[in-house]
mmCIF file of N, CA and C in Angstrom:
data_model
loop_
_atom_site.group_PDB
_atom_site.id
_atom_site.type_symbol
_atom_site.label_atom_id
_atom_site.label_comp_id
_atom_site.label_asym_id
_atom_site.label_seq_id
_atom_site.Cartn_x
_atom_site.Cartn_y
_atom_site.Cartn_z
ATOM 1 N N UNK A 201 77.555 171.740 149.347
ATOM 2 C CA UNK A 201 78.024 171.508 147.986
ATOM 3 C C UNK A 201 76.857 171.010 147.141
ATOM 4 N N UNK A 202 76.730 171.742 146.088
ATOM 5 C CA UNK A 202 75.392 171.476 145.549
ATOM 6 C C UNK A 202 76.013 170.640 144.542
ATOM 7 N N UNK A 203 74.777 170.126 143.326
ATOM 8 C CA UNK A 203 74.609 169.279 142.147
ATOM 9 C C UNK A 203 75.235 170.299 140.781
ATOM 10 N N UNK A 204 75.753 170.112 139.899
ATOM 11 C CA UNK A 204 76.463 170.901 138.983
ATOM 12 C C UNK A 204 75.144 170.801 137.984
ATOM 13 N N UNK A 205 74.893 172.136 137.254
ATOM 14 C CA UNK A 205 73.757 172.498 136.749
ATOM 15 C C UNK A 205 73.526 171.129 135.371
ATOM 16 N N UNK A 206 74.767 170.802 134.816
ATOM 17 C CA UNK A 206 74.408 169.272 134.193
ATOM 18 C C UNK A 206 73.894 168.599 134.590
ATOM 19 N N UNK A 207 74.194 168.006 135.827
ATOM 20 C CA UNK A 207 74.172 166.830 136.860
ATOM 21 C C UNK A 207 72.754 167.154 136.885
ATOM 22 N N UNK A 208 72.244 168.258 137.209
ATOM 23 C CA UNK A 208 70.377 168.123 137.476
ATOM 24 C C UNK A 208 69.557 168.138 136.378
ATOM 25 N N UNK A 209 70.219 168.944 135.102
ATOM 26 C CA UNK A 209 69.648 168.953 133.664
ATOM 27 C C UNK A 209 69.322 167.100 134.099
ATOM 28 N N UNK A 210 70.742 166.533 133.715
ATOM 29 C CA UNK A 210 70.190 165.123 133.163
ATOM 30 C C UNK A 210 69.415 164.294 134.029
ATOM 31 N N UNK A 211 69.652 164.460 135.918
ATOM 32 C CA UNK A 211 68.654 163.533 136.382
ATOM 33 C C UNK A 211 66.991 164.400 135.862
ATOM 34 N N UNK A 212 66.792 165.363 136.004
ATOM 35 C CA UNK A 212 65.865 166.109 135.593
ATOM 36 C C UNK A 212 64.730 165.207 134.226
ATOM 37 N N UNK A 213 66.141 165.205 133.357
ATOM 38 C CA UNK A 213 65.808 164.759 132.067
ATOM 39 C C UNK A 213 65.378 163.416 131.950
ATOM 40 N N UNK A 214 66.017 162.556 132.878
ATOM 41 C CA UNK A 214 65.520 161.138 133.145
ATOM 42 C C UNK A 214 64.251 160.642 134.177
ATOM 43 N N UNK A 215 64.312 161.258 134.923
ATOM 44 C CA UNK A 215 62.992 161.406 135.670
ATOM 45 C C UNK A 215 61.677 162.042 134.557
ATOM 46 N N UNK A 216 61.715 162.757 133.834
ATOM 47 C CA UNK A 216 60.688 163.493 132.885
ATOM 48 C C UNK A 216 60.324 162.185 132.104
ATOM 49 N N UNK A 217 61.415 161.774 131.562
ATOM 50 C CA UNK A 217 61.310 160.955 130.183
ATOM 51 C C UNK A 217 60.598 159.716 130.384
ATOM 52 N N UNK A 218 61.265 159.350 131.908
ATOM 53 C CA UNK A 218 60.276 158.001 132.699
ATOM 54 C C UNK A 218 59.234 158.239 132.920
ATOM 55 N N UNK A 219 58.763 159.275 133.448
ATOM 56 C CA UNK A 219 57.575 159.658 133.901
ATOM 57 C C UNK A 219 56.647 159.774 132.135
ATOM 58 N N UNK A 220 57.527 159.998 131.474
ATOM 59 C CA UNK A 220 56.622 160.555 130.262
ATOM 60 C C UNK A 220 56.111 158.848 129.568
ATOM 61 N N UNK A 221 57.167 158.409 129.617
ATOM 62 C CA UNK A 221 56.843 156.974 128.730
ATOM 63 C C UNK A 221 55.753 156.062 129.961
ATOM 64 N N UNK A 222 56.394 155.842 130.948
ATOM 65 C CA UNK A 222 55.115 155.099 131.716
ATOM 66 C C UNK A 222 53.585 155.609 131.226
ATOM 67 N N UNK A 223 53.606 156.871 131.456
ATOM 68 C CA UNK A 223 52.039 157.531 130.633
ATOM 69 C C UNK A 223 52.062 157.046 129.291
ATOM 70 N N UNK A 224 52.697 156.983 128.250
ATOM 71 C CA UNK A 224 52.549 156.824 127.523
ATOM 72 C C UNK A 224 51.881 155.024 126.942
ATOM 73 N N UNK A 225 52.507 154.233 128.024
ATOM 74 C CA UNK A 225 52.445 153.181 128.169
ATOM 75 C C UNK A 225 50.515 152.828 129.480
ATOM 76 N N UNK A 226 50.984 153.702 130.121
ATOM 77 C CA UNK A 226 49.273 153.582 130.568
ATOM 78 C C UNK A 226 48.222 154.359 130.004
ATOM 79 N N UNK A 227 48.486 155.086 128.632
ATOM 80 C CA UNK A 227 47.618 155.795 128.073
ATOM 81 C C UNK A 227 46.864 154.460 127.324
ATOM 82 N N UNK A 228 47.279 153.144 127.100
ATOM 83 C CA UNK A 228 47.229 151.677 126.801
ATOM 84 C C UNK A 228 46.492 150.550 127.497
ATOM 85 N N UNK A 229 47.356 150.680 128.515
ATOM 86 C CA UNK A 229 47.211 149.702 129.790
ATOM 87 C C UNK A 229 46.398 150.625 130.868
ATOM 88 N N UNK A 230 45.643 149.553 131.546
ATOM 89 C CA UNK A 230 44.715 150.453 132.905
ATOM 90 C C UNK A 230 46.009 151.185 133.742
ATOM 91 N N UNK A 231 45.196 152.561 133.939
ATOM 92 C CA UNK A 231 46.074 153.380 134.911
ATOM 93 C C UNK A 231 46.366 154.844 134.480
ATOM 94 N N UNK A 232 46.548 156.045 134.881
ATOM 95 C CA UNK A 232 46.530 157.404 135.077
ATOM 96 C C UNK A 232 47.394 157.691 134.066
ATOM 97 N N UNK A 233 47.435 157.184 132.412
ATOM 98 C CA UNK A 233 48.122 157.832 131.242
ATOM 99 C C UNK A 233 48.490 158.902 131.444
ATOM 100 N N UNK A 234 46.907 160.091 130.756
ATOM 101 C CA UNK A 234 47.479 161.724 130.929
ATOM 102 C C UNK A 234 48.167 162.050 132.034
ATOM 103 N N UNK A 235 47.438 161.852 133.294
ATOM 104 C CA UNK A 235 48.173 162.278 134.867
ATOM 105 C C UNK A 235 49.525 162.179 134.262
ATOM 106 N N UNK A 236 50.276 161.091 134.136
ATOM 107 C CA UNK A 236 51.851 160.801 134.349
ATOM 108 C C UNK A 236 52.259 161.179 133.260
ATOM 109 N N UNK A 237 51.626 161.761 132.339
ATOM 110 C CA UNK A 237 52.316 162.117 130.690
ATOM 111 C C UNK A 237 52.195 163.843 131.216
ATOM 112 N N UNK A 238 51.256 164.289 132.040
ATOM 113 C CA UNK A 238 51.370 165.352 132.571
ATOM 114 C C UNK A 238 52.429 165.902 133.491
ATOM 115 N N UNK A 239 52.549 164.644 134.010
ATOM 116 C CA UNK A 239 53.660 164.718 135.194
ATOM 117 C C UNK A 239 55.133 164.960 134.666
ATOM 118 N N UNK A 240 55.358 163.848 133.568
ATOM 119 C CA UNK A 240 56.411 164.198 132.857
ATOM 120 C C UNK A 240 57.170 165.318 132.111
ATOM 121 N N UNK A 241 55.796 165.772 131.721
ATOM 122 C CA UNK A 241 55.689 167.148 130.962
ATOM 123 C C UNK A 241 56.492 168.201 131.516
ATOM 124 N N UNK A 242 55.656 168.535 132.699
ATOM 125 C CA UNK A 242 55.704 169.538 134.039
ATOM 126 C C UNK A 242 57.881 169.260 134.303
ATOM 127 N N UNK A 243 57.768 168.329 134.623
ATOM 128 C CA UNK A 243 59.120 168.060 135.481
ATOM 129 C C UNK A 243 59.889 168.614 134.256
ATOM 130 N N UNK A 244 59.872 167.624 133.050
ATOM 131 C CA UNK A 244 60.621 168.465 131.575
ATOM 132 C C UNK A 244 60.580 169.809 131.650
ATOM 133 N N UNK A 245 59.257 170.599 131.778
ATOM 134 C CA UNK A 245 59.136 172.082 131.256
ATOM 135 C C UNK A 245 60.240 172.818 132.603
ATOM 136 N N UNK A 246 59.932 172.233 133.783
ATOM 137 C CA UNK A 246 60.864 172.927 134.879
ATOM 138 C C UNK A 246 62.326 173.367 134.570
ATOM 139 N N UNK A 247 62.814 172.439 133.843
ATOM 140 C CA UNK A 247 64.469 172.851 133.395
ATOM 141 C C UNK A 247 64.383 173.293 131.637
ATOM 142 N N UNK A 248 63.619 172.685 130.731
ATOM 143 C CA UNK A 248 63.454 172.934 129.004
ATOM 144 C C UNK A 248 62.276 173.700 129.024
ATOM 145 N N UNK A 249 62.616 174.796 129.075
ATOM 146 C CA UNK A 249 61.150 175.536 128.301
ATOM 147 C C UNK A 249 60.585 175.752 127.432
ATOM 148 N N UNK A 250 61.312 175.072 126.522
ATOM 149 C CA UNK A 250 60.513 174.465 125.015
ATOM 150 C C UNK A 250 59.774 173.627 124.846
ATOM 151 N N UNK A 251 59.726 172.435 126.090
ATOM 152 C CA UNK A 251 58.711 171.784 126.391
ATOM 153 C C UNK A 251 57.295 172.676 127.061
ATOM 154 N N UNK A 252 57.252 173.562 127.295
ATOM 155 C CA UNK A 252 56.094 173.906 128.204
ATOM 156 C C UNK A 252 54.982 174.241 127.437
ATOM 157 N N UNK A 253 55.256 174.309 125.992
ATOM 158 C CA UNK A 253 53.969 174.455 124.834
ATOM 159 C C UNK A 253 52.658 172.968 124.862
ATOM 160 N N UNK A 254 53.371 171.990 125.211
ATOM 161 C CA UNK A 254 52.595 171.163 125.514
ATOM 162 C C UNK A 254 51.995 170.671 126.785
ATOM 163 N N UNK A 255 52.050 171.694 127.904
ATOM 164 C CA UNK A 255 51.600 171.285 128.861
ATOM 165 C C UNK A 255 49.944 171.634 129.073
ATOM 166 N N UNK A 256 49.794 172.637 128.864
ATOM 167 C CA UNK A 256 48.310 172.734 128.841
ATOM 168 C C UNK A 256 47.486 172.684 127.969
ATOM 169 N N UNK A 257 47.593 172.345 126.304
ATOM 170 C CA UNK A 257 46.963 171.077 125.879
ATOM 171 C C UNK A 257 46.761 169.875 126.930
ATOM 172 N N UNK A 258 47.893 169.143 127.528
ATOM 173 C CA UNK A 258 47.378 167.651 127.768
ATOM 174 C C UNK A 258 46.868 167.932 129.324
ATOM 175 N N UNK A 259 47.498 169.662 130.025
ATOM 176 C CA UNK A 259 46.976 169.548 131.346
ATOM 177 C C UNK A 259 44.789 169.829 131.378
ATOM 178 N N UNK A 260 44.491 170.416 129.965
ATOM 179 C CA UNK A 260 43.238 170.562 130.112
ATOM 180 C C UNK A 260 43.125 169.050 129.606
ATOM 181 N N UNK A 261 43.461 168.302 129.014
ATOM 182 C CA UNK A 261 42.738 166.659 128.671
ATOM 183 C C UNK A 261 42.617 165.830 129.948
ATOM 184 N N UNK A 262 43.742 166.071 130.705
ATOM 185 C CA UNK A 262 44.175 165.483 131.866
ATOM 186 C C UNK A 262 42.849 165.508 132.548
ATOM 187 N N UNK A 263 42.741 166.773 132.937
ATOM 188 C CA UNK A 263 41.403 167.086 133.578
ATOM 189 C C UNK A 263 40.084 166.620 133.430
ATOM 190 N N UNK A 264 40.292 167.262 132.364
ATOM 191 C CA UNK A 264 38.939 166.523 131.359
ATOM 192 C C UNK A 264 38.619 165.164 131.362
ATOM 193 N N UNK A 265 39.465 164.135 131.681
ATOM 194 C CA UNK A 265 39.842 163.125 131.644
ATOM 195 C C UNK A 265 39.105 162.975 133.029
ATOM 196 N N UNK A 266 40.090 163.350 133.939
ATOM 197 C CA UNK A 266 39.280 163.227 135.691
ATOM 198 C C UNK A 266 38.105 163.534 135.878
ATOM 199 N N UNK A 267 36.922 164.585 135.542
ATOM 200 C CA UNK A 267 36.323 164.805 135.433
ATOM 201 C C UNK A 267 35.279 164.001 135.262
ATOM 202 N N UNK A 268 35.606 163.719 133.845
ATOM 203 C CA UNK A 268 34.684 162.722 132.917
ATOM 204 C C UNK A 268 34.837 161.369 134.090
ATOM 205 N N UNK A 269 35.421 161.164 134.884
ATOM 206 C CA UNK A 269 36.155 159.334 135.675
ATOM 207 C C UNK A 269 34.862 159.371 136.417
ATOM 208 N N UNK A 270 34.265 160.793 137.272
ATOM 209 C CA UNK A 270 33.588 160.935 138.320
ATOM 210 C C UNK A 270 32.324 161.545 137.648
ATOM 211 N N UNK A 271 31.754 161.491 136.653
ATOM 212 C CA UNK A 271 30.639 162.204 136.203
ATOM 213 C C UNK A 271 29.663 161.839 136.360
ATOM 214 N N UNK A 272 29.148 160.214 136.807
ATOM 215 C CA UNK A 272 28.117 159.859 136.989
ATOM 216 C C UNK A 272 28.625 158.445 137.933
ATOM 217 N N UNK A 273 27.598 158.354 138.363
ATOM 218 C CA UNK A 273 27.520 157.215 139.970
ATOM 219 C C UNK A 273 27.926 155.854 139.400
ATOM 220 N N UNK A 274 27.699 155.397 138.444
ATOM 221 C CA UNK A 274 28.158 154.564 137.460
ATOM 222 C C UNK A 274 29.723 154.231 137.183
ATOM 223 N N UNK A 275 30.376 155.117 136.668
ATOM 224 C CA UNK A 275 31.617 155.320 136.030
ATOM 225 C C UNK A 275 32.431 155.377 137.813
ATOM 226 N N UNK A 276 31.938 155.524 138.475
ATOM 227 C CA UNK A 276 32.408 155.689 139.789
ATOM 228 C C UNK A 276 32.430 154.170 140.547
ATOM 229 N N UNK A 277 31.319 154.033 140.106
ATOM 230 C CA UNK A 277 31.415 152.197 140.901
ATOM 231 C C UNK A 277 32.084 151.663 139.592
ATOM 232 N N UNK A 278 31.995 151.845 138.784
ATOM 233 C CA UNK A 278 33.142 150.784 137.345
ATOM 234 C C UNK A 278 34.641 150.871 138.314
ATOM 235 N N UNK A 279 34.980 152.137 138.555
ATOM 236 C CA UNK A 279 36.466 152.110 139.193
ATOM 237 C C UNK A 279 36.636 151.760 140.392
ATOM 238 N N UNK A 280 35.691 151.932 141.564
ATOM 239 C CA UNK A 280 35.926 151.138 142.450
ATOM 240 C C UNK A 280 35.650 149.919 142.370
ATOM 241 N N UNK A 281 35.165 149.133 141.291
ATOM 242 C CA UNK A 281 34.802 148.052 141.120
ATOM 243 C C UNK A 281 36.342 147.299 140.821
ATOM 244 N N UNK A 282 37.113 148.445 139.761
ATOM 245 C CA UNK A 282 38.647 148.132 139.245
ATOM 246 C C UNK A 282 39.238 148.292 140.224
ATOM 247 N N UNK A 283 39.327 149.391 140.787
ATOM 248 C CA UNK A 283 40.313 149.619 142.319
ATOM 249 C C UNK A 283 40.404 148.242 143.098
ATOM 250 N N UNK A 284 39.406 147.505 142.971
ATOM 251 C CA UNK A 284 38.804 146.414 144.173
ATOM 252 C C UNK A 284 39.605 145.046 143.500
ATOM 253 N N UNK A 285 39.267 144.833 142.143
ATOM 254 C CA UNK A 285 39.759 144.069 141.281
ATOM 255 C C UNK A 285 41.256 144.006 141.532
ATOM 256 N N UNK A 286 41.823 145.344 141.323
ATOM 257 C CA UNK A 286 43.388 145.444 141.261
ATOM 258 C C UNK A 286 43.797 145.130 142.781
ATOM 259 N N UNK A 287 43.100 145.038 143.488
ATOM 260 C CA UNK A 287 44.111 145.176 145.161
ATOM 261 C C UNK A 287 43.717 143.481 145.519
ATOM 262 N N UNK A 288 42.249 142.868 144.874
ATOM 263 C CA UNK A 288 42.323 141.374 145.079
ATOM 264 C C UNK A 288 43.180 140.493 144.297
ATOM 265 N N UNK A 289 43.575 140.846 143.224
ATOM 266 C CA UNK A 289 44.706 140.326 142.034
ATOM 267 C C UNK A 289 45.898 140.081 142.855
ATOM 268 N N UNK A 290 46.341 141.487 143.443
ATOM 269 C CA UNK A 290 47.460 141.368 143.418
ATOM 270 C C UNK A 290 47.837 140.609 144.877
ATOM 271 N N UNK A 291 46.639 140.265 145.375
ATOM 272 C CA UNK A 291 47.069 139.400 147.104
ATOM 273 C C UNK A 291 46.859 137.981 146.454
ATOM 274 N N UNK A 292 46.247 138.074 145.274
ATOM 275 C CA UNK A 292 46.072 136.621 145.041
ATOM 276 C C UNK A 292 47.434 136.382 143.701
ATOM 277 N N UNK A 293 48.205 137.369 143.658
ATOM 278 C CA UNK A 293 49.489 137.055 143.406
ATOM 279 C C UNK A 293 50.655 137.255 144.169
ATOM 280 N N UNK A 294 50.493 137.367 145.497
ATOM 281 C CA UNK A 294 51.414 137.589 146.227
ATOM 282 C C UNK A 294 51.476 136.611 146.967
ATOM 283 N N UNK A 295 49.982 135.389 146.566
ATOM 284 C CA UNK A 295 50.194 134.296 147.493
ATOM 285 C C UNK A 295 49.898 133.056 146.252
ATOM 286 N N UNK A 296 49.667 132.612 145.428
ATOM 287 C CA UNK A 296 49.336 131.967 144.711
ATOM 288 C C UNK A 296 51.033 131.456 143.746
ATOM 289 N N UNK A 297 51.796 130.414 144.176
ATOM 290 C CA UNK A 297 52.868 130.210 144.011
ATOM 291 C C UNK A 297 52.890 130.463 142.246
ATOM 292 N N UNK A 298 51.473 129.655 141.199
ATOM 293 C CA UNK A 298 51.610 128.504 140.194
ATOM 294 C C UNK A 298 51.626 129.858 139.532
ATOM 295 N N UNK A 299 51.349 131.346 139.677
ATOM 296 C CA UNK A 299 51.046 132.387 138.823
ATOM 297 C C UNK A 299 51.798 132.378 137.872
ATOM 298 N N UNK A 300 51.794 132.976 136.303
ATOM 299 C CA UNK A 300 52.801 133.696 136.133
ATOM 300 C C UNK A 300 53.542 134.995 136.377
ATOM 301 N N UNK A 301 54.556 134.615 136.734
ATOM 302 C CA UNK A 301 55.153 136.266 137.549
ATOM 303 C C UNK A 301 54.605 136.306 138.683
ATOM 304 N N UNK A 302 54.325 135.159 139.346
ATOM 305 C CA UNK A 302 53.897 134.908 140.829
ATOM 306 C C UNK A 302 54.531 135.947 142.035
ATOM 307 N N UNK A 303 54.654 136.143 143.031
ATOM 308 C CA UNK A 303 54.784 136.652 143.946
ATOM 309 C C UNK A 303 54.700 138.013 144.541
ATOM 310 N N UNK A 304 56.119 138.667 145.540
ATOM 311 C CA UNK A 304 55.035 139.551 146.298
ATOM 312 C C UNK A 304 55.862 140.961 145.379
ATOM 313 N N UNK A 305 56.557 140.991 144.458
ATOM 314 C CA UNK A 305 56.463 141.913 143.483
ATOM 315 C C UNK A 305 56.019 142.481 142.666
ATOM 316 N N UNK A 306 55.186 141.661 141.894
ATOM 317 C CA UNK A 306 54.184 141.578 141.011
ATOM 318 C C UNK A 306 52.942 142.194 141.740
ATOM 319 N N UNK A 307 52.541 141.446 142.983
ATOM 320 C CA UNK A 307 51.504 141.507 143.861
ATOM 321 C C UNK A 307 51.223 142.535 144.394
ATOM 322 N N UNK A 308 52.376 143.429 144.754
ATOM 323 C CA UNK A 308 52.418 144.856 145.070
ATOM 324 C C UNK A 308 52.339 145.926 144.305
ATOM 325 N N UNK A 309 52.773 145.710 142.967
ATOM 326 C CA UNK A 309 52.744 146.866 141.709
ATOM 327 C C UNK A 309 51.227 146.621 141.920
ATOM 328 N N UNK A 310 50.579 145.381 141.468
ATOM 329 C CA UNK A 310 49.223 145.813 141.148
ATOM 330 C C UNK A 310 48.146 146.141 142.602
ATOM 331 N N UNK A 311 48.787 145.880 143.913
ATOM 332 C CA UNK A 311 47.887 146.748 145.078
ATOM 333 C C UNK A 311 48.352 147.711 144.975
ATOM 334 N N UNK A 312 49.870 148.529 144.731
ATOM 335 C CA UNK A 312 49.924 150.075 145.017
ATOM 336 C C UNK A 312 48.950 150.610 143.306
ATOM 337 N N UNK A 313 49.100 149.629 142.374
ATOM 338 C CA UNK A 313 47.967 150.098 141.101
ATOM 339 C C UNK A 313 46.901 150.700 141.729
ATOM 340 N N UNK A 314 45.976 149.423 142.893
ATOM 341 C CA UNK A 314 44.966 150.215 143.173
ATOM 342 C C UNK A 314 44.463 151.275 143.931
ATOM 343 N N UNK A 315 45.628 151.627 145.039
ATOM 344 C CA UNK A 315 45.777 151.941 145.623
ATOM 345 C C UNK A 315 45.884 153.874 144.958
ATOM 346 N N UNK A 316 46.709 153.808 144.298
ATOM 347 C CA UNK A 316 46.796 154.915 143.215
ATOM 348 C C UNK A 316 45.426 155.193 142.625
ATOM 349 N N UNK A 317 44.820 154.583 141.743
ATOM 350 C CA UNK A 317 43.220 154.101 141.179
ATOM 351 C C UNK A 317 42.417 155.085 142.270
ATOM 352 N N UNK A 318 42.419 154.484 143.514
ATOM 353 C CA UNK A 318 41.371 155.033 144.386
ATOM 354 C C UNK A 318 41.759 156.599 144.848
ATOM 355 N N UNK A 319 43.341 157.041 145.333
ATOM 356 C CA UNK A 319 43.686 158.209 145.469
ATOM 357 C C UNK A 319 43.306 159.462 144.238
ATOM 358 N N UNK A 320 43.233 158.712 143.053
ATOM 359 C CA UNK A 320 42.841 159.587 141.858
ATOM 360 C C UNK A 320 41.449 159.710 141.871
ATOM 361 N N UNK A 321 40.617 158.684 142.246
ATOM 362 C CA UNK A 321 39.559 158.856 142.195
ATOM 363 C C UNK A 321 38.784 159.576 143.249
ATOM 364 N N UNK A 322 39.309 159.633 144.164
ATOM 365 C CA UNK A 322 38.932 160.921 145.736
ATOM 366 C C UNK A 322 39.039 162.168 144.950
ATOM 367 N N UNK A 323 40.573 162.235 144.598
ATOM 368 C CA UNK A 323 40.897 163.502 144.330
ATOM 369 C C UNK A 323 40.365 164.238 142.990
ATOM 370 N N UNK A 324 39.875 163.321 142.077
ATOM 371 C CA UNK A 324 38.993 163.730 140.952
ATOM 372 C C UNK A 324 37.700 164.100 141.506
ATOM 373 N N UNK A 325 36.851 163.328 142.594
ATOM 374 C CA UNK A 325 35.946 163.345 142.628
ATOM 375 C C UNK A 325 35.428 164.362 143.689
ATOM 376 N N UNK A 326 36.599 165.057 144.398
ATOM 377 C CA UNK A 326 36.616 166.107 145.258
ATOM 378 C C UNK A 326 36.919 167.159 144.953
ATOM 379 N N UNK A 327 37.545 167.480 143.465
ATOM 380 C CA UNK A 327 37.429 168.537 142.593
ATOM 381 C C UNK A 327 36.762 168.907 141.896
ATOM 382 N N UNK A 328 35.957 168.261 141.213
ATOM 383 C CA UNK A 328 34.514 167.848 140.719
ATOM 384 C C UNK A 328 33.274 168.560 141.814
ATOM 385 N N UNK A 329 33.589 167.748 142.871
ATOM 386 C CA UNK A 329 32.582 168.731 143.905
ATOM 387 C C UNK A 329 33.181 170.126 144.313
ATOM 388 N N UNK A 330 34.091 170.218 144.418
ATOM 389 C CA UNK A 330 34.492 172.004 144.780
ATOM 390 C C UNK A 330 34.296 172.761 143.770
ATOM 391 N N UNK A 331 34.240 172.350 142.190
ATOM 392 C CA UNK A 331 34.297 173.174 140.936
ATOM 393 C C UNK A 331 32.474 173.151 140.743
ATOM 394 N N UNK A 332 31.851 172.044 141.021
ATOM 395 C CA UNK A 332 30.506 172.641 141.157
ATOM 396 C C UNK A 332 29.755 173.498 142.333
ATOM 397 N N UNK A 333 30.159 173.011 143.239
ATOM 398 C CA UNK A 333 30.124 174.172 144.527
ATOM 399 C C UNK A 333 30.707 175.451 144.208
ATOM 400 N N UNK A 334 31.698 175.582 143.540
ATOM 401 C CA UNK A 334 31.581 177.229 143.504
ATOM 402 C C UNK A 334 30.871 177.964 141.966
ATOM 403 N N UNK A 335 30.549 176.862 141.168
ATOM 404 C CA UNK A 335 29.597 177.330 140.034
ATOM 405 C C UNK A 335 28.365 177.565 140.270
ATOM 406 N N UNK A 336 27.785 177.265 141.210
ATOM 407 C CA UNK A 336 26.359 177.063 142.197
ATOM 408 C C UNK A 336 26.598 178.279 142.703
ATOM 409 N N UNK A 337 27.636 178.918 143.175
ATOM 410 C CA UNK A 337 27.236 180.040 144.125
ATOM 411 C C UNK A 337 27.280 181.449 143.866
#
């Protein structure tokens, strides 16, 4: 017995919209804006195809975006420098009673933060090398 074609429109529609505003909200705050405004996009365009005019505008920024994260040895240690930042924060809020917003909730958004941080940054920086490896050849 499946989901009634409403029933998936709207979780569809709520999953997009979350996904869209968190980006919108880390296009602000440290963390993978375009990615998740991309992400949102994508999931929207899957069921509304009136959304899909904006996907590759923000899927080439997106990129562009990753790209630019890994372009020089520099900009690479800045984020593992943040990656490192975000995963010591958040143990020193998962144990530090006097915090505000002390404990191991708080403490975990910002280690899976970095945790995320560093997975983007492999995967930027391993596309980056496959897209010049095959421009080289």
């Amino acid at each position: 017995m499946g989901i009634g074609k409403p029933v998936k429109q709207a979780l569809i529609l709520v999953a997009g919209v979350i996904l869209l505003l968190v980006g919108i909200a880390l296009l602000v705050l440290p963390g993978p804006g375009l990615l998740l405004v991309l992400a949102g996009l994508l999931v929207l365009a899957s069921e509304f195809p009136a959304v899909e005019k904006y996907v590759d505008p923000i899927r080439d920024r997106a990129m562009k975006a990753a790209e630019d994260s890994v372009s020089s040895p520099l900009r690479i240690a800045g984020s593992v420098l943040a990656g490192l930042c975000l995963l010591a924060a958040g143990v020193v809020w998962g144990l530090v009673p006097g915090l505000p917003l002390a404990g191991w909730s708080t403490g975990s958004s910002l280690i899976l933060s970095g945790l995320i941080l560093f997975a983007l940054l492999i995967w930027s920086y391993k596309r980056v090398q496959a897209r010049r490896a095959a421009t080289a050849e």
